[in-house]
Coordinates of C-alpha atoms in Angstrom, one line a residue:
Chain Z
M246 CA 1.8 -1.9 -8.2
L247 CA 3.4 -4.7 -6.3
I248 CA 4.0 -6.8 -9.4
A249 CA 5.3 -3.8 -11.4
R250 CA 7.7 -2.8 -8.7
V251 CA 9.2 -6.3 -8.5
M252 CA 9.3 -7.2 -12.2
I253 CA 10.1 -3.9 -13.9
D254 CA 13.6 -2.3 -14.1
A255 CA 13.8 1.2 -15.5
G256 CA 13.3 1.1 -19.3
D257 CA 11.7 -2.3 -19.4
V258 CA 8.7 -2.4 -21.8
A259 CA 5.2 -3.0 -20.4
W260 CA 2.3 -3.8 -22.6
I261 CA -1.0 -2.3 -21.5
E262 CA -4.4 -2.9 -23.2
S263 CA -5.7 0.1 -25.2
P264 CA -8.3 1.0 -24.3
G265 CA -7.4 -0.2 -20.8
Y266 CA -7.2 0.3 -17.1
G267 CA -5.5 3.5 -16.1
G268 CA -4.4 2.0 -12.8
A269 CA -2.3 -0.5 -14.6
Y270 CA -0.7 2.3 -16.7
A271 CA 0.0 4.3 -13.5
A272 CA 1.6 1.3 -11.7
A273 CA 3.8 0.4 -14.7
F274 CA 4.8 4.0 -15.3
A275 CA 5.6 4.6 -11.7
A276 CA 7.9 1.5 -11.7
G277 CA 9.9 3.1 -14.6
A278 CA 8.4 1.1 -17.5
E279 CA 8.3 2.2 -21.1
I280 CA 4.7 1.7 -21.9
V281 CA 3.3 0.4 -25.1
G282 CA -0.5 0.7 -25.5
V283 CA -1.6 -2.4 -27.5
P284 CA -4.9 -2.1 -29.3
V285 CA -7.7 -4.4 -28.2
D286 CA -10.1 -6.2 -30.7
A287 CA -13.2 -8.2 -30.1
D288 CA -11.0 -11.0 -28.6
G289 CA -9.0 -8.8 -26.2
L290 CA -5.4 -7.7 -26.5
K291 CA -4.1 -8.3 -30.1
I292 CA -0.5 -9.5 -30.0
A293 CA 1.6 -6.7 -31.5
A294 CA 4.4 -8.7 -33.2
N295 CA 6.1 -5.5 -34.4
A296 CA 6.0 -3.6 -31.1
R297 CA 9.0 -3.7 -28.7
A298 CA 9.1 -7.0 -26.8
P299 CA 7.6 -6.7 -23.4
R300 CA 8.9 -7.7 -20.0
L301 CA 5.4 -7.5 -18.6
I302 CA 1.9 -7.8 -20.3
F303 CA -1.2 -6.6 -18.5
V304 CA -4.5 -8.2 -19.6
T305 CA -8.1 -8.5 -18.3
P306 CA -9.2 -11.6 -20.1
S307 CA -12.4 -12.3 -18.2
H308 CA -14.1 -9.0 -19.1
Q309 CA -11.7 -6.7 -20.8
Y310 CA -11.6 -3.3 -19.2
P311 CA -13.4 -1.3 -20.5
T312 CA -14.8 -3.1 -23.6
G313 CA -16.1 -6.0 -21.6
C314 CA -15.1 -8.6 -24.2
L315 CA -14.0 -12.1 -23.2
M316 CA -10.7 -13.4 -24.5
P317 CA -11.4 -16.8 -26.1
I318 CA -9.2 -19.8 -25.6
G319 CA -7.4 -19.4 -28.9
R320 CA -6.2 -15.9 -28.1
R321 CA -5.2 -17.1 -24.6
L322 CA -3.1 -19.9 -25.9
E323 CA -1.5 -17.5 -28.5
L324 CA -0.8 -15.0 -25.7
L325 CA 0.8 -17.6 -23.4
R326 CA 3.0 -18.9 -26.3
F327 CA 4.1 -15.4 -27.2
A328 CA 4.9 -14.4 -23.6
E329 CA 7.0 -17.6 -23.1
G330 CA 8.8 -16.9 -26.4
V331 CA 9.9 -13.4 -25.4
G332 CA 10.3 -14.1 -21.7
A333 CA 7.5 -11.8 -20.6
A334 CA 5.5 -12.1 -17.4
I335 CA 1.7 -11.8 -17.7
I336 CA -0.5 -10.0 -15.2
E337 CA -4.0 -11.5 -15.5
D338 CA -6.3 -9.1 -13.7
D339 CA -9.5 -10.9 -13.0
Y340 CA -11.0 -7.9 -11.2
D341 CA -14.7 -8.9 -11.7
G342 CA -14.6 -12.5 -12.9
E343 CA -17.1 -13.4 -10.1
F344 CA -19.9 -11.8 -12.1
H345 CA -20.4 -13.7 -15.3
Y346 CA -23.7 -13.7 -17.0
E347 CA -23.5 -15.5 -20.4
G348 CA -21.8 -18.5 -21.8
R349 CA -19.2 -20.5 -19.9
P350 CA -16.2 -18.7 -18.4
V351 CA -12.9 -19.6 -20.2
A352 CA -10.1 -21.1 -18.1
A353 CA -7.8 -18.5 -16.6
L354 CA -4.4 -18.0 -18.3
A355 CA -2.8 -19.0 -14.9
A356 CA -4.8 -22.3 -15.0
I357 CA -4.2 -23.3 -18.6
D358 CA -0.4 -23.7 -18.1
P359 CA 0.7 -24.0 -14.4
D360 CA 4.3 -23.4 -15.5
A361 CA 3.5 -20.2 -17.4
F362 CA 4.8 -17.0 -15.8
V363 CA 1.4 -15.6 -15.0
F364 CA 0.4 -13.4 -12.0
Y365 CA -3.3 -14.0 -11.4
V366 CA -4.8 -11.0 -9.6
G367 CA -8.2 -10.8 -8.0
T368 CA -10.0 -8.6 -5.5
F369 CA -12.7 -8.5 -2.9
S370 CA -13.4 -4.8 -3.8
K371 CA -16.1 -5.6 -6.3
A372 CA -18.0 -8.5 -4.7
M373 CA -17.7 -7.2 -1.1
S374 CA -16.6 -3.5 -0.9
A375 CA -13.7 -1.5 -2.0
D376 CA -13.5 -0.5 1.6
I377 CA -12.1 -3.8 2.9
R378 CA -8.8 -3.2 1.0
V379 CA -8.2 -7.0 0.4
G380 CA -7.1 -8.3 -2.9
Y381 CA -4.8 -11.2 -3.9
V382 CA -2.1 -12.3 -6.3
V383 CA -1.4 -15.9 -7.2
V384 CA 2.3 -15.7 -7.7
P385 CA 4.5 -18.2 -9.7
E386 CA 6.0 -20.5 -7.0
S387 CA 9.6 -19.3 -7.6
M388 CA 8.6 -15.8 -6.7
I389 CA 6.7 -16.3 -3.5
S390 CA 9.4 -15.3 -1.0
T391 CA 10.4 -12.3 -3.1
F392 CA 6.8 -11.1 -3.1
E393 CA 6.4 -11.7 0.7
L394 CA 9.4 -9.4 1.2
A395 CA 8.3 -6.8 -1.4
Q396 CA 4.8 -6.7 0.0
R397 CA 6.1 -6.0 3.5
H398 CA 8.7 -3.4 2.5
L399 CA 6.3 -1.6 0.2
G400 CA 3.8 -1.3 3.1
L401 CA 1.2 -3.1 1.1
L402 CA -0.2 -5.2 4.0
T403 CA -3.8 -5.9 4.7
S404 CA -5.5 -6.5 8.0
A405 CA -5.0 -10.0 9.3
T406 CA -8.2 -9.9 11.3
L407 CA -10.2 -8.9 8.3
Q408 CA -8.6 -11.7 6.3
T409 CA -9.6 -14.2 9.0
A410 CA -13.2 -13.0 9.0
L411 CA -13.3 -13.1 5.2
T412 CA -11.9 -16.7 5.3
E413 CA -14.7 -17.7 7.6
F414 CA -17.2 -16.0 5.4
I415 CA -15.9 -17.9 2.4
E416 CA -15.6 -21.3 4.2
R417 CA -19.2 -21.1 5.5
G418 CA -20.4 -20.7 1.9
A419 CA -21.8 -17.2 2.5
Y420 CA -19.4 -15.6 0.0
L421 CA -20.6 -17.9 -2.8
A422 CA -24.2 -17.3 -1.9
H423 CA -23.6 -13.5 -1.9
V424 CA -21.9 -13.6 -5.3
R425 CA -24.8 -15.7 -6.8
R426 CA -27.4 -13.3 -5.5
M427 CA -25.4 -10.3 -6.8
T428 CA -24.8 -11.9 -10.1
R429 CA -28.6 -12.3 -10.6
L430 CA -29.1 -8.7 -9.6
Y431 CA -26.3 -7.3 -11.7
R432 CA -27.5 -9.3 -14.8
E433 CA -31.0 -7.7 -14.4
R434 CA -29.5 -4.3 -14.1
R435 CA -27.3 -4.8 -17.1
D436 CA -30.3 -5.9 -19.1
C437 CA -32.3 -3.0 -17.8
L438 CA -29.6 -0.5 -18.9
I439 CA -29.4 -2.1 -22.3
R440 CA -33.2 -2.0 -22.8
A441 CA -33.3 1.6 -21.7
L442 CA -30.5 2.6 -24.0
A443 CA -32.3 0.9 -26.9
E444 CA -35.6 2.7 -26.2
V445 CA -34.2 6.1 -25.6
V446 CA -31.3 6.5 -27.9
G447 CA -32.0 3.6 -30.2
T448 CA -29.6 2.9 -33.0
R449 CA -27.6 6.1 -32.5
L450 CA -25.6 4.2 -29.9
A451 CA -23.9 0.8 -30.2
V452 CA -23.7 -1.1 -26.9
D453 CA -20.8 -3.6 -26.3
V454 CA -22.9 -6.2 -24.4
P455 CA -20.5 -7.6 -21.8
A456 CA -20.7 -11.3 -20.8
G457 CA -20.1 -10.2 -17.2
G458 CA -18.8 -7.5 -15.0
M459 CA -20.3 -4.3 -13.7
Q460 CA -20.0 -1.8 -16.5
L461 CA -20.6 -1.6 -20.2
L462 CA -19.3 0.5 -23.0
V463 CA -21.5 2.5 -25.3
R464 CA -20.0 3.7 -28.6
Y465 CA -21.4 6.7 -30.4
T466 CA -19.9 7.3 -33.8
G467 CA -21.5 10.7 -34.2
L468 CA -19.8 11.8 -31.1
T469 CA -16.6 13.9 -31.4
D470 CA -16.1 15.1 -27.8
D471 CA -17.0 12.4 -25.3
S472 CA -15.1 14.3 -22.5
D473 CA -17.3 17.3 -22.9
L474 CA -20.4 15.0 -22.9
S475 CA -19.1 13.3 -19.8
R476 CA -18.7 16.6 -18.0
R477 CA -22.2 17.7 -19.0
L478 CA -23.7 14.4 -17.8
L479 CA -21.8 14.6 -14.5
R480 CA -23.5 18.0 -13.9
S481 CA -26.8 16.2 -14.3
G482 CA -25.7 13.5 -11.8
V483 CA -24.8 10.8 -14.4
V484 CA -21.3 9.2 -14.1
A485 CA -20.2 8.2 -17.6
R486 CA -16.5 8.1 -18.2
P487 CA -15.3 9.1 -21.7
L488 CA -13.8 6.3 -23.7
S489 CA -11.3 8.6 -25.4
K490 CA -9.5 9.0 -22.0
M491 CA -8.9 5.2 -21.8
F492 CA -6.8 4.8 -24.8
H493 CA -3.0 4.3 -24.6
H494 CA -2.6 4.7 -28.3
R495 CA -4.1 7.1 -30.8
S496 CA -7.7 6.3 -31.5
Q497 CA -10.7 8.1 -33.0
E498 CA -13.2 5.9 -31.1
R499 CA -15.5 7.7 -28.8
G500 CA -18.0 6.5 -26.3
L501 CA -19.2 6.3 -22.7
F502 CA -18.3 3.8 -20.0
L503 CA -21.4 3.2 -17.8
G504 CA -21.5 1.3 -14.5
F505 CA -24.8 -0.5 -13.9
A506 CA -24.1 -2.6 -10.7
A507 CA -24.5 0.2 -8.1
W508 CA -27.9 1.6 -9.4
T509 CA -31.5 0.4 -9.2
N510 CA -33.4 -0.1 -12.4
A511 CA -35.3 3.1 -11.8
E512 CA -32.1 5.1 -11.4
L513 CA -30.7 3.4 -14.6
V514 CA -33.8 4.4 -16.6
D515 CA -33.6 8.0 -15.3
G516 CA -29.9 8.2 -16.1
V517 CA -30.4 7.0 -19.7
K518 CA -33.2 9.6 -20.1
L519 CA -30.6 12.3 -19.1
I520 CA -28.1 10.8 -21.6
G521 CA -30.8 11.0 -24.3
R522 CA -31.5 14.6 -23.5
C523 CA -27.8 15.5 -23.6
I524 CA -27.0 13.8 -27.0
L525 CA -30.2 14.0 -29.0
Chain M
M212 CA 7.2 4.6 1.2
L213 CA 4.7 7.2 -0.1
I214 CA 7.0 10.1 0.8
A215 CA 10.1 8.5 -0.6
R216 CA 8.4 7.7 -3.9
V217 CA 7.2 11.3 -4.3
M218 CA 10.3 13.1 -3.1
I219 CA 13.2 10.9 -4.4
D220 CA 14.5 10.8 -7.9
A221 CA 17.1 8.1 -8.7
G222 CA 20.4 9.0 -7.2
D223 CA 19.1 11.6 -4.7
V224 CA 20.7 11.3 -1.3
A225 CA 18.6 10.2 1.7
W226 CA 19.9 10.4 5.2
I227 CA 18.9 7.6 7.5
E228 CA 19.6 7.4 11.3
S229 CA 22.2 4.9 12.2
P230 CA 21.3 2.8 14.1
G231 CA 17.8 3.3 12.6
Y232 CA 14.6 1.9 11.3
G233 CA 15.1 -0.7 8.5
G234 CA 11.7 0.2 7.0
A235 CA 12.9 3.7 6.3
Y236 CA 16.0 2.3 4.6
A237 CA 14.0 -0.1 2.5
A238 CA 11.5 2.6 1.4
A239 CA 14.3 5.1 0.4
F240 CA 16.3 2.3 -1.3
A241 CA 13.3 1.1 -3.2
A242 CA 12.7 4.7 -4.4
G243 CA 16.2 4.8 -5.9
A244 CA 17.9 6.9 -3.2
E245 CA 21.6 6.8 -2.4
I246 CA 21.5 6.2 1.3
V247 CA 23.8 7.7 3.8
G248 CA 23.7 6.2 7.3
V249 CA 24.2 9.1 9.7
P250 CA 25.4 8.2 13.2
V251 CA 23.2 9.0 16.1
D252 CA 24.4 10.4 19.5
A253 CA 22.6 11.0 22.7
D254 CA 20.6 13.8 21.1
G255 CA 19.6 11.9 18.0
L256 CA 20.8 12.3 14.4
K257 CA 24.1 14.2 14.4
I258 CA 24.3 16.5 11.4
A259 CA 27.0 15.2 9.1
A260 CA 28.3 18.4 7.5
N261 CA 30.8 16.5 5.4
A262 CA 28.4 13.9 4.0
R263 CA 26.7 14.4 0.7
A264 CA 23.8 16.9 1.0
P265 CA 20.5 15.1 1.3
R266 CA 17.3 15.5 -0.5
L267 CA 15.5 13.7 2.3
I268 CA 16.3 13.3 6.0
F269 CA 14.5 10.6 8.0
V270 CA 14.4 11.1 11.8
T271 CA 12.6 9.8 14.8
P272 CA 13.0 12.7 17.2
S273 CA 10.4 11.7 19.9
H274 CA 12.1 8.4 20.7
Q275 CA 14.9 7.6 18.4
Y276 CA 14.5 4.1 16.9
P277 CA 16.2 2.1 18.4
T278 CA 18.1 4.1 21.0
G279 CA 15.0 5.7 22.5
C280 CA 16.7 9.1 22.9
L281 CA 14.8 12.3 22.7
M282 CA 16.0 15.0 20.3
P283 CA 16.3 18.2 22.4
I284 CA 15.1 21.5 21.1
G285 CA 18.6 22.7 20.3
R286 CA 19.3 19.8 17.9
R287 CA 15.8 20.2 16.4
L288 CA 16.5 23.9 15.5
E289 CA 19.9 23.0 14.1
L290 CA 18.3 20.2 12.0
L291 CA 15.6 22.5 10.6
R292 CA 18.2 25.2 9.7
F293 CA 20.4 22.7 8.1
A294 CA 17.6 21.1 6.0
E295 CA 16.4 24.6 4.9
G296 CA 20.0 25.5 3.9
V297 CA 20.5 22.5 1.7
G298 CA 16.9 22.3 0.4
A299 CA 16.2 18.9 2.1
A300 CA 12.8 17.6 3.1
I301 CA 12.5 16.0 6.6
I302 CA 10.4 13.0 7.5
E303 CA 9.6 13.2 11.2
D304 CA 8.4 9.7 12.1
D305 CA 6.6 10.0 15.4
Y306 CA 5.7 6.3 15.5
D307 CA 5.2 6.0 19.2
G308 CA 5.0 9.6 20.5
E309 CA 1.7 8.8 22.2
F310 CA 3.6 6.9 24.9
H311 CA 5.8 9.4 26.8
Y312 CA 6.9 8.7 30.4
E313 CA 9.4 11.2 31.6
G314 CA 9.9 15.0 31.2
R315 CA 7.9 17.1 28.9
P316 CA 7.7 16.1 25.2
V317 CA 9.6 18.5 22.9
A318 CA 7.7 20.4 20.2
A319 CA 7.5 18.4 16.9
L320 CA 9.8 19.6 14.1
A321 CA 6.6 20.1 12.0
A322 CA 5.2 22.4 14.8
I323 CA 8.3 24.5 15.4
D324 CA 8.3 26.1 12.0
P325 CA 5.1 25.7 10.0
D326 CA 6.9 26.8 6.8
A327 CA 9.6 24.1 7.2
F328 CA 9.5 21.3 4.6
V329 CA 8.6 18.6 7.2
F330 CA 6.4 15.5 6.7
Y331 CA 5.0 14.6 10.1
V332 CA 4.2 10.8 10.1
G333 CA 2.1 9.0 12.7
T334 CA 0.4 5.7 13.1
F335 CA -2.4 4.0 14.9
S336 CA -0.5 0.7 14.7
K337 CA 1.0 1.2 18.2
A338 CA -1.8 2.7 20.2
M339 CA -4.5 0.6 18.6
S340 CA -3.3 -2.3 16.6
A341 CA -1.0 -2.9 13.6
D342 CA -3.9 -4.7 12.1
I343 CA -6.0 -1.6 11.5
R344 CA -3.6 -0.4 8.8
V345 CA -4.2 3.3 9.4
G346 CA -1.4 5.8 9.7
Y347 CA -1.2 9.5 8.6
V348 CA 1.1 12.1 7.2
V349 CA 0.8 15.8 7.7
V350 CA 2.1 17.0 4.4
P351 CA 3.4 20.5 3.5
E352 CA 0.4 22.4 2.1
S353 CA 1.9 22.8 -1.4
M354 CA 2.2 19.0 -1.6
I355 CA -1.3 17.9 -0.7
S356 CA -2.8 17.4 -4.1
T357 CA 0.4 15.6 -5.3
F358 CA 0.1 13.2 -2.3
E359 CA -3.6 12.6 -2.9
L360 CA -2.7 11.5 -6.4
A361 CA 0.3 9.4 -5.4
Q362 CA -1.5 7.7 -2.6
R363 CA -4.3 6.7 -4.9
H364 CA -2.0 5.5 -7.7
L365 CA 0.3 3.6 -5.4
G366 CA -2.6 1.7 -4.0
L367 CA -1.9 3.0 -0.5
L368 CA -5.5 3.5 0.5
T369 CA -7.1 2.7 3.8
S370 CA -10.6 1.7 4.7
A371 CA -12.9 4.7 4.9
T372 CA -15.3 2.9 7.2
L373 CA -12.5 2.2 9.6
Q374 CA -11.4 5.8 9.5
T375 CA -14.9 6.9 10.3
A376 CA -15.0 4.6 13.3
L377 CA -11.6 5.8 14.4
T378 CA -12.7 9.4 14.1
E379 CA -15.7 8.7 16.3
F380 CA -13.5 6.8 18.8
I381 CA -11.2 9.9 19.0
E382 CA -14.0 12.5 19.2
R383 CA -15.7 10.7 22.0
G384 CA -12.4 10.9 24.0
A385 CA -12.1 7.1 24.1
Y386 CA -8.8 7.2 22.2
L387 CA -7.1 9.6 24.7
A388 CA -8.4 7.6 27.7
H389 CA -7.0 4.4 26.1
V390 CA -3.6 6.0 25.4
R391 CA -3.5 7.3 29.0
R392 CA -4.3 3.9 30.4
M393 CA -1.7 2.2 28.1
T394 CA 0.9 4.8 29.0
R395 CA 0.6 3.9 32.7
L396 CA 0.8 0.2 31.9
Y397 CA 3.7 0.5 29.5
R398 CA 5.7 2.7 32.0
E399 CA 5.2 0.0 34.6
R400 CA 6.4 -2.6 32.1
R401 CA 9.4 -0.5 31.1
D402 CA 10.4 -0.1 34.8
C403 CA 9.8 -3.8 35.5
L404 CA 12.1 -4.7 32.6
I405 CA 14.8 -2.3 33.8
R406 CA 14.6 -3.7 37.4
A407 CA 14.8 -7.3 36.2
L408 CA 17.8 -6.5 33.9
A409 CA 19.6 -4.8 36.8
E410 CA 18.9 -7.8 39.2
V411 CA 19.8 -10.6 36.8
V412 CA 22.6 -9.2 34.6
G413 CA 23.6 -6.2 36.7
T414 CA 26.4 -4.0 35.4
R415 CA 27.3 -6.3 32.6
L416 CA 24.6 -4.6 30.5
A417 CA 24.0 -0.9 30.0
V418 CA 20.4 0.1 29.5
D419 CA 19.4 3.1 27.4
V420 CA 16.4 4.2 29.5
P421 CA 13.9 5.6 27.0
A422 CA 11.7 8.6 27.9
G423 CA 8.9 6.8 26.1
G424 CA 8.0 4.2 23.6
M425 CA 7.6 0.5 23.7
Q426 CA 11.2 -0.8 23.4
L427 CA 14.6 -0.3 25.0
L428 CA 18.1 -0.9 23.9
V429 CA 20.5 -2.9 26.1
R430 CA 24.2 -2.5 25.3
Y431 CA 26.7 -5.2 26.2
T432 CA 30.3 -4.3 25.5
G433 CA 31.5 -7.8 26.2
L434 CA 29.3 -9.1 23.4
T435 CA 30.9 -9.7 20.0
D436 CA 28.1 -11.5 18.2
D437 CA 24.7 -10.2 19.1
S438 CA 23.1 -11.9 16.1
D439 CA 24.1 -15.3 17.4
L440 CA 22.8 -14.4 20.9
S441 CA 19.5 -13.1 19.3
R442 CA 19.1 -16.5 17.5
R443 CA 19.7 -18.4 20.7
L444 CA 17.3 -16.3 22.6
L445 CA 14.6 -16.7 19.9
R446 CA 14.9 -20.5 20.3
S447 CA 14.1 -20.0 24.0
G448 CA 11.1 -17.8 23.1
V449 CA 12.7 -14.4 23.7
V450 CA 12.4 -11.9 20.9
A451 CA 15.5 -9.6 21.1
R452 CA 16.7 -8.1 17.9
P453 CA 20.5 -7.6 17.5
L454 CA 21.7 -3.9 17.5
S455 CA 24.4 -4.7 15.0
K456 CA 21.8 -5.3 12.3
M457 CA 20.3 -1.8 12.8
F458 CA 23.4 0.2 11.8
H459 CA 23.6 1.8 8.4
H460 CA 27.3 2.7 8.9
R461 CA 30.1 0.6 10.3
S462 CA 29.9 0.3 14.0
Q463 CA 31.4 -2.0 16.7
E464 CA 28.5 -1.4 19.0
R465 CA 26.5 -4.5 20.0
G466 CA 23.3 -4.9 21.9
L467 CA 19.8 -6.2 22.1
F468 CA 16.6 -4.4 21.3
L469 CA 13.8 -5.5 23.7
G470 CA 10.1 -4.7 23.4
F471 CA 8.3 -4.4 26.8
A472 CA 4.8 -3.2 25.8
A473 CA 3.3 -6.5 24.7
W474 CA 4.4 -8.6 27.8
T475 CA 3.2 -8.9 31.3
N476 CA 5.6 -8.2 34.2
A477 CA 5.9 -12.0 34.9
E478 CA 6.7 -12.6 31.2
L479 CA 9.3 -9.8 31.2
V480 CA 11.0 -11.3 34.4
D481 CA 11.1 -14.8 32.8
G482 CA 12.5 -13.4 29.6
V483 CA 15.3 -11.6 31.4
K484 CA 16.2 -14.8 33.3
L485 CA 16.6 -16.5 29.9
I486 CA 18.8 -13.7 28.7
G487 CA 20.8 -14.0 31.9
R488 CA 21.3 -17.8 31.3
C489 CA 22.3 -17.1 27.7
I490 CA 25.0 -14.5 28.4
L491 CA 26.3 -15.3 31.8

């Protein structure tokens, strides 16, 4: 929201991943942007050479939201070159980069080229609690004073006391230890959810196995109305957001977006049984 | 900011008190409003029948910011009638209404007429700490779901844990006891500052004695450059904002805006001595 309000003038074009994060859409829309939903492939946002040139590009390269895919270095370099060419700023939302399970993480866009116009966004909402209301943006150096002013005037301040406590928590090494512990736990839960899905619904569902993060996407080609399925599951106590609601372009793909980080293995197995009963 | 973003379309007129709160100006401006600075008299905002009709009127009726004056019931009724007549919404910012020292408080605009289109805004920043980042808006009933959505999408959320703790603090009566204790203390500090100003700078300064709040305005007719004076005072360690920077219309009035709540009596007396040395 802060970045969109600073960078977007009414009518500027913003590229949003499709499927993608609704919060990014809302922020760009509220700032007056014309939004282009750019389809995502297995490497993340696919540069849309024919679409209107953007002022702002929103991406989640660590684990694409919601597909979970990792943007490889080749696509990252391509994206940086493209953004520089058209004079676009990039928002790199690394909302759950702390939790990485497989393979080496790829260098952040903001780290590949220190001169690139990239806003690197992170949060303590996932590793700590959404309740602490602390996130951060690494802002291009030329923009620091503008952002300080905008943050103050938009009322987007966070508690200084909390930030001090968090700093101490990080400096003592407790944050890193916590993230490591949770990474092990979340990997187990991810694997448990994948096993349960394979057992109960087998090949009827295709799972996008994410290299990290807290959610995974389950695609179901036989499914025509994932919103209705989602509503039915919710009545049984299973939170499964419909993929069709996450597209910002027309798409026939259907599926369910399942969080695994907040549930025990037993809860995950029970949830999958309920999914099985609803779709079989 | 939240109210301005919901209520203002680009080009809508917003009335802001002059002198008045810069944060209200910034929020309305950022939302695309055309801003009319409406002069304040001893009763608060003076309805400007000839100015462009507003969509939004921002007022601080409890203790006008920065003059400290209380809007009497007559002006309140007049303002409510006017706003209804032109279809304007009112933001009633009761940012420090907890601290009232003299006379009876007057009923809030939002309480006089429950059907009026008034947003009553309060904060725990003053009574507790700016650090807790909790404020509130009493929203007209028809707007509640819109505001819930806007608050979420603008990222203006506050910690639920902190709100729970604050609720307990209020329900136990501890908040009221705290406000009472601080009201006594702040009244003493206000009186100490007024006495010190009378002793040191005597009749050269005119003090607007506020019926409540945490600051007072000192007017100095002999003063031509209060910004320069403010800068010189700051170098001596005295925070005194220049009145001339708080106008949103042309005005020749000059003065200093002095906070008294955060300082001991001894610090206030020392500060006034420094002011005396700078202006005498």
